[in-house]
PDB file of C-alpha atoms in Angstrom:
ATOM      1  CA  MET A   1      47.634  -3.861 -35.760  1.00  0.00           C
ATOM      2  CA  ARG A   2      46.335  -2.887 -39.167  1.00  0.00           C
ATOM      3  CA  ASN A   3      44.567   0.372 -39.898  1.00  0.00           C
ATOM      4  CA  GLU A   4      42.474  -0.919 -42.772  1.00  0.00           C
ATOM      5  CA  LYS A   5      38.789  -1.473 -42.271  1.00  0.00           C
ATOM      6  CA  VAL A   6      38.210  -5.201 -41.925  1.00  0.00           C
ATOM      7  CA  ILE A   7      34.830  -6.844 -42.398  1.00  0.00           C
ATOM      8  CA  LEU A   8      34.071  -9.952 -40.352  1.00  0.00           C
ATOM      9  CA  LEU A   9      31.691 -12.132 -42.370  1.00  0.00           C
ATOM     10  CA  VAL A  10      30.091 -14.849 -40.238  1.00  0.00           C
ATOM     11  CA  GLU A  11      28.550 -17.240 -42.758  1.00  0.00           C
ATOM     12  CA  ASP A  12      28.373 -21.037 -42.821  1.00  0.00           C
ATOM     13  CA  ASN A  13      26.910 -21.403 -46.317  1.00  0.00           C
ATOM     14  CA  PRO A  14      29.760 -21.559 -48.880  1.00  0.00           C
ATOM     15  CA  LYS A  15      27.490 -20.271 -51.672  1.00  0.00           C
ATOM     16  CA  ASP A  16      26.370 -17.249 -49.637  1.00  0.00           C
ATOM     17  CA  GLU A  17      29.973 -16.604 -48.616  1.00  0.00           C
ATOM     18  CA  ALA A  18      31.094 -16.652 -52.251  1.00  0.00           C
ATOM     19  CA  LEU A  19      28.183 -14.429 -53.318  1.00  0.00           C
ATOM     20  CA  THR A  20      28.951 -11.912 -50.567  1.00  0.00           C
ATOM     21  CA  LEU A  21      32.652 -11.778 -51.457  1.00  0.00           C
ATOM     22  CA  ARG A  22      31.823 -11.444 -55.161  1.00  0.00           C
ATOM     23  CA  ALA A  23      29.294  -8.691 -54.459  1.00  0.00           C
ATOM     24  CA  LEU A  24      31.798  -6.727 -52.366  1.00  0.00           C
ATOM     25  CA  LYS A  25      34.400  -7.035 -55.109  1.00  0.00           C
ATOM     26  CA  ARG A  26      31.861  -6.026 -57.763  1.00  0.00           C
ATOM     27  CA  GLY A  27      31.040  -2.947 -55.690  1.00  0.00           C
ATOM     28  CA  ASN A  28      34.749  -2.019 -55.485  1.00  0.00           C
ATOM     29  CA  ILE A  29      34.787  -2.580 -51.737  1.00  0.00           C
ATOM     30  CA  ALA A  30      38.357  -3.751 -51.376  1.00  0.00           C
ATOM     31  CA  ASN A  31      38.453  -4.136 -47.603  1.00  0.00           C
ATOM     32  CA  GLU A  32      39.924  -7.291 -46.172  1.00  0.00           C
ATOM     33  CA  VAL A  33      37.169  -9.778 -45.354  1.00  0.00           C
ATOM     34  CA  VAL A  34      37.775 -12.285 -42.581  1.00  0.00           C
ATOM     35  CA  VAL A  35      35.368 -15.219 -42.811  1.00  0.00           C
ATOM     36  CA  ALA A  36      34.180 -17.177 -39.788  1.00  0.00           C
ATOM     37  CA  ARG A  37      32.207 -20.245 -40.821  1.00  0.00           C
ATOM     38  CA  ASP A  38      30.433 -20.827 -37.516  1.00  0.00           C
ATOM     39  CA  GLY A  39      29.561 -18.886 -34.394  1.00  0.00           C
ATOM     40  CA  ALA A  40      32.398 -20.313 -32.304  1.00  0.00           C
ATOM     41  CA  GLU A  41      34.949 -19.248 -34.925  1.00  0.00           C
ATOM     42  CA  ALA A  42      33.518 -15.704 -34.889  1.00  0.00           C
ATOM     43  CA  VAL A  43      33.745 -15.518 -31.090  1.00  0.00           C
ATOM     44  CA  ASP A  44      37.317 -16.862 -31.210  1.00  0.00           C
ATOM     45  CA  TYR A  45      38.304 -14.229 -33.768  1.00  0.00           C
ATOM     46  CA  LEU A  46      36.876 -11.424 -31.635  1.00  0.00           C
ATOM     47  CA  PHE A  47      37.917 -12.579 -28.157  1.00  0.00           C
ATOM     48  CA  SER A  48      40.732 -15.159 -28.231  1.00  0.00           C
ATOM     49  CA  PRO A  49      44.383 -14.152 -28.378  1.00  0.00           C
ATOM     50  CA  GLY A  50      46.359 -15.261 -31.413  1.00  0.00           C
ATOM     51  CA  PRO A  51      49.648 -17.190 -31.317  1.00  0.00           C
ATOM     52  CA  ASP A  52      51.463 -13.977 -30.358  1.00  0.00           C
ATOM     53  CA  GLY A  53      49.181 -13.527 -27.334  1.00  0.00           C
ATOM     54  CA  ARG A  54      47.483 -10.426 -28.761  1.00  0.00           C
ATOM     55  CA  LEU A  55      43.838  -9.995 -29.679  1.00  0.00           C
ATOM     56  CA  ASN A  56      42.904  -9.315 -33.292  1.00  0.00           C
ATOM     57  CA  SER A  57      42.090  -5.729 -34.157  1.00  0.00           C
ATOM     58  CA  LEU A  58      38.344  -5.230 -34.160  1.00  0.00           C
ATOM     59  CA  PRO A  59      36.632  -5.287 -37.523  1.00  0.00           C
ATOM     60  CA  GLN A  60      34.883  -2.173 -38.790  1.00  0.00           C
ATOM     61  CA  LEU A  61      31.750  -4.216 -39.452  1.00  0.00           C
ATOM     62  CA  VAL A  62      30.334  -7.652 -38.665  1.00  0.00           C
ATOM     63  CA  LEU A  63      27.975  -9.248 -41.205  1.00  0.00           C
ATOM     64  CA  LEU A  64      26.289 -11.954 -39.143  1.00  0.00           C
ATOM     65  CA  ASP A  65      24.148 -14.843 -40.314  1.00  0.00           C
ATOM     66  CA  LEU A  66      21.718 -16.249 -37.738  1.00  0.00           C
ATOM     67  CA  LYS A  67      21.537 -19.916 -38.640  1.00  0.00           C
ATOM     68  CA  LEU A  68      25.050 -21.029 -37.701  1.00  0.00           C
ATOM     69  CA  PRO A  69      26.572 -24.243 -36.344  1.00  0.00           C
ATOM     70  CA  LYS A  70      28.108 -24.407 -32.846  1.00  0.00           C
ATOM     71  CA  LEU A  71      26.791 -20.994 -31.711  1.00  0.00           C
ATOM     72  CA  ASP A  72      23.876 -19.362 -33.504  1.00  0.00           C
ATOM     73  CA  GLY A  73      23.986 -15.734 -34.589  1.00  0.00           C
ATOM     74  CA  HIS A  74      21.891 -14.529 -31.662  1.00  0.00           C
ATOM     75  CA  GLU A  75      24.373 -16.056 -29.196  1.00  0.00           C
ATOM     76  CA  VAL A  76      27.299 -14.472 -31.064  1.00  0.00           C
ATOM     77  CA  LEU A  77      25.533 -11.104 -30.931  1.00  0.00           C
ATOM     78  CA  LYS A  78      24.811 -11.544 -27.207  1.00  0.00           C
ATOM     79  CA  ARG A  79      28.527 -12.128 -26.555  1.00  0.00           C
ATOM     80  CA  ILE A  80      29.543  -9.155 -28.692  1.00  0.00           C
ATOM     81  CA  ARG A  81      27.229  -6.829 -26.761  1.00  0.00           C
ATOM     82  CA  ALA A  82      28.277  -8.252 -23.367  1.00  0.00           C
ATOM     83  CA  ASP A  83      31.932  -7.267 -23.765  1.00  0.00           C
ATOM     84  CA  GLU A  84      33.117  -3.699 -23.246  1.00  0.00           C
ATOM     85  CA  ARG A  85      35.618  -3.943 -26.123  1.00  0.00           C
ATOM     86  CA  THR A  86      32.980  -4.965 -28.694  1.00  0.00           C
ATOM     87  CA  ARG A  87      29.813  -3.450 -27.229  1.00  0.00           C
ATOM     88  CA  VAL A  88      29.480  -0.714 -29.890  1.00  0.00           C
ATOM     89  CA  LEU A  89      30.873  -2.725 -32.809  1.00  0.00           C
ATOM     90  CA  PRO A  90      28.490  -2.373 -35.801  1.00  0.00           C
ATOM     91  CA  VAL A  91      26.703  -5.681 -36.377  1.00  0.00           C
ATOM     92  CA  VAL A  92      24.407  -6.229 -39.344  1.00  0.00           C
ATOM     93  CA  ILE A  93      22.375  -9.412 -39.337  1.00  0.00           C
ATOM     94  CA  LEU A  94      22.383 -10.733 -42.903  1.00  0.00           C
ATOM     95  CA  THR A  95      20.084 -13.741 -43.019  1.00  0.00           C
ATOM     96  CA  THR A  96      17.466 -15.662 -44.946  1.00  0.00           C
ATOM     97  CA  SER A  97      15.227 -15.871 -41.876  1.00  0.00           C
ATOM     98  CA  VAL A  98      11.770 -14.382 -42.339  1.00  0.00           C
ATOM     99  CA  GLU A  99      10.758 -15.110 -38.740  1.00  0.00           C
ATOM    100  CA  ASP A 100       9.491 -12.062 -36.855  1.00  0.00           C
ATOM    101  CA  ARG A 101      10.903 -13.494 -33.619  1.00  0.00           C
ATOM    102  CA  ASP A 102      14.401 -13.680 -35.148  1.00  0.00           C
ATOM    103  CA  ARG A 103      14.203 -10.050 -36.214  1.00  0.00           C
ATOM    104  CA  LEU A 104      12.826  -8.911 -32.847  1.00  0.00           C
ATOM    105  CA  ASN A 105      15.403 -10.939 -30.923  1.00  0.00           C
ATOM    106  CA  GLY A 106      18.200  -9.544 -33.117  1.00  0.00           C
ATOM    107  CA  TYR A 107      17.208  -5.970 -32.368  1.00  0.00           C
ATOM    108  CA  ARG A 108      16.663  -6.710 -28.666  1.00  0.00           C
ATOM    109  CA  LEU A 109      20.191  -8.109 -28.492  1.00  0.00           C
ATOM    110  CA  GLY A 110      21.611  -4.965 -30.080  1.00  0.00           C
ATOM    111  CA  ALA A 111      21.871  -5.534 -33.830  1.00  0.00           C
ATOM    112  CA  ASN A 112      22.424  -2.291 -35.728  1.00  0.00           C
ATOM    113  CA  SER A 113      20.492  -3.548 -38.725  1.00  0.00           C
ATOM    114  CA  TYR A 114      18.623  -6.622 -39.943  1.00  0.00           C
ATOM    115  CA  VAL A 115      18.785  -7.391 -43.655  1.00  0.00           C
ATOM    116  CA  ARG A 116      17.038 -10.294 -45.298  1.00  0.00           C
ATOM    117  CA  LYS A 117      19.134 -11.918 -48.009  1.00  0.00           C
ATOM    118  CA  PRO A 118      17.432 -11.529 -51.380  1.00  0.00           C
ATOM    119  CA  VAL A 119      17.242 -14.714 -53.432  1.00  0.00           C
ATOM    120  CA  ASP A 120      18.210 -13.022 -56.712  1.00  0.00           C
ATOM    121  CA  PHE A 121      21.988 -12.482 -57.084  1.00  0.00           C
ATOM    122  CA  ARG A 122      21.684  -8.980 -58.522  1.00  0.00           C
ATOM    123  CA  GLU A 123      19.459  -7.868 -55.623  1.00  0.00           C
ATOM    124  CA  PHE A 124      21.767  -9.608 -53.149  1.00  0.00           C
ATOM    125  CA  ALA A 125      24.849  -7.971 -54.671  1.00  0.00           C
ATOM    126  CA  ASP A 126      23.212  -4.544 -54.588  1.00  0.00           C
ATOM    127  CA  ALA A 127      22.215  -5.023 -50.938  1.00  0.00           C
ATOM    128  CA  VAL A 128      25.758  -6.073 -49.948  1.00  0.00           C
ATOM    129  CA  VAL A 129      27.315  -3.141 -51.809  1.00  0.00           C
ATOM    130  CA  GLN A 130      24.917  -0.691 -50.159  1.00  0.00           C
ATOM    131  CA  LEU A 131      25.689  -2.177 -46.735  1.00  0.00           C
ATOM    132  CA  GLY A 132      29.410  -1.910 -47.373  1.00  0.00           C
ATOM    133  CA  LEU A 133      29.235   1.654 -48.617  1.00  0.00           C
ATOM    134  CA  TYR A 134      27.072   2.776 -45.728  1.00  0.00           C
ATOM    135  CA  TRP A 135      28.950   1.076 -42.879  1.00  0.00           C
ATOM    136  CA  LEU A 136      32.479   1.496 -44.250  1.00  0.00           C
ATOM    137  CA  VAL A 137      32.291   4.902 -45.944  1.00  0.00           C
ATOM    138  CA  LEU A 138      29.326   6.960 -44.742  1.00  0.00           C
ATOM    139  CA  ASN A 139      28.849   5.795 -41.165  1.00  0.00           C
ATOM    140  CA  GLU A 140      30.877   7.549 -38.468  1.00  0.00           C
ATOM    141  CA  ALA A 141      32.098   4.855 -36.113  1.00  0.00           C
ATOM    142  CA  PRO A 142      32.127   5.599 -32.396  1.00  0.00           C
ATOM    143  CA  PRO A 143      35.449   6.898 -31.089  1.00  0.00           C
ATOM    144  CA  LEU A 144      37.805   4.308 -29.677  1.00  0.00           C
ATOM    145  CA  SER A 145      37.610   4.214 -25.918  1.00  0.00           C
ATOM    146  CA  SER A 146      40.792   4.804 -23.982  1.00  0.00           C
TER     147      SER A 146
END
C-alpha cells in the first residue's frame, strides 16, 4: 500500500487524457495518475482484487468523465457511492456535457463537484491545476474508517 496521493482519471478521449496529464504536470502536481479508459476499467480498479488478491489503495481523488464506453460516468459514480469503502471518496465530474440533466443527475448520485471542460487549453489547464490543488492540498479528506 502506497501513502502517496493517487488520482484516478477516468477518461476515454486520448486527447483529453493527454491534456489533463500535461496540465497536472504544468501545475507541479506530481501525484501518480492512474488512468482508466472506460467505466468498467474504473470499477475494476476500485473494486477488483489484483493478482496478489488485494484491492488497490483508494485514490485521493477521482476525475470522472461522463461519456464513457462500457459503463457511463453516472453508473460508475452510482457504484462508488453504493460501496462502504468508497462512499466518501471525492469524485469530481470533469466533462464536456452541457446538459442540465447530466449535472443534476451527477449531484443526485453524490458527485462532489461538476466541472465543465473548457475548450481552450490554457483555461483547461488552469481548471485542472485548481482542482488538483484544492482536492489534493487544501481539502481535508474524511478520516479512514476502521
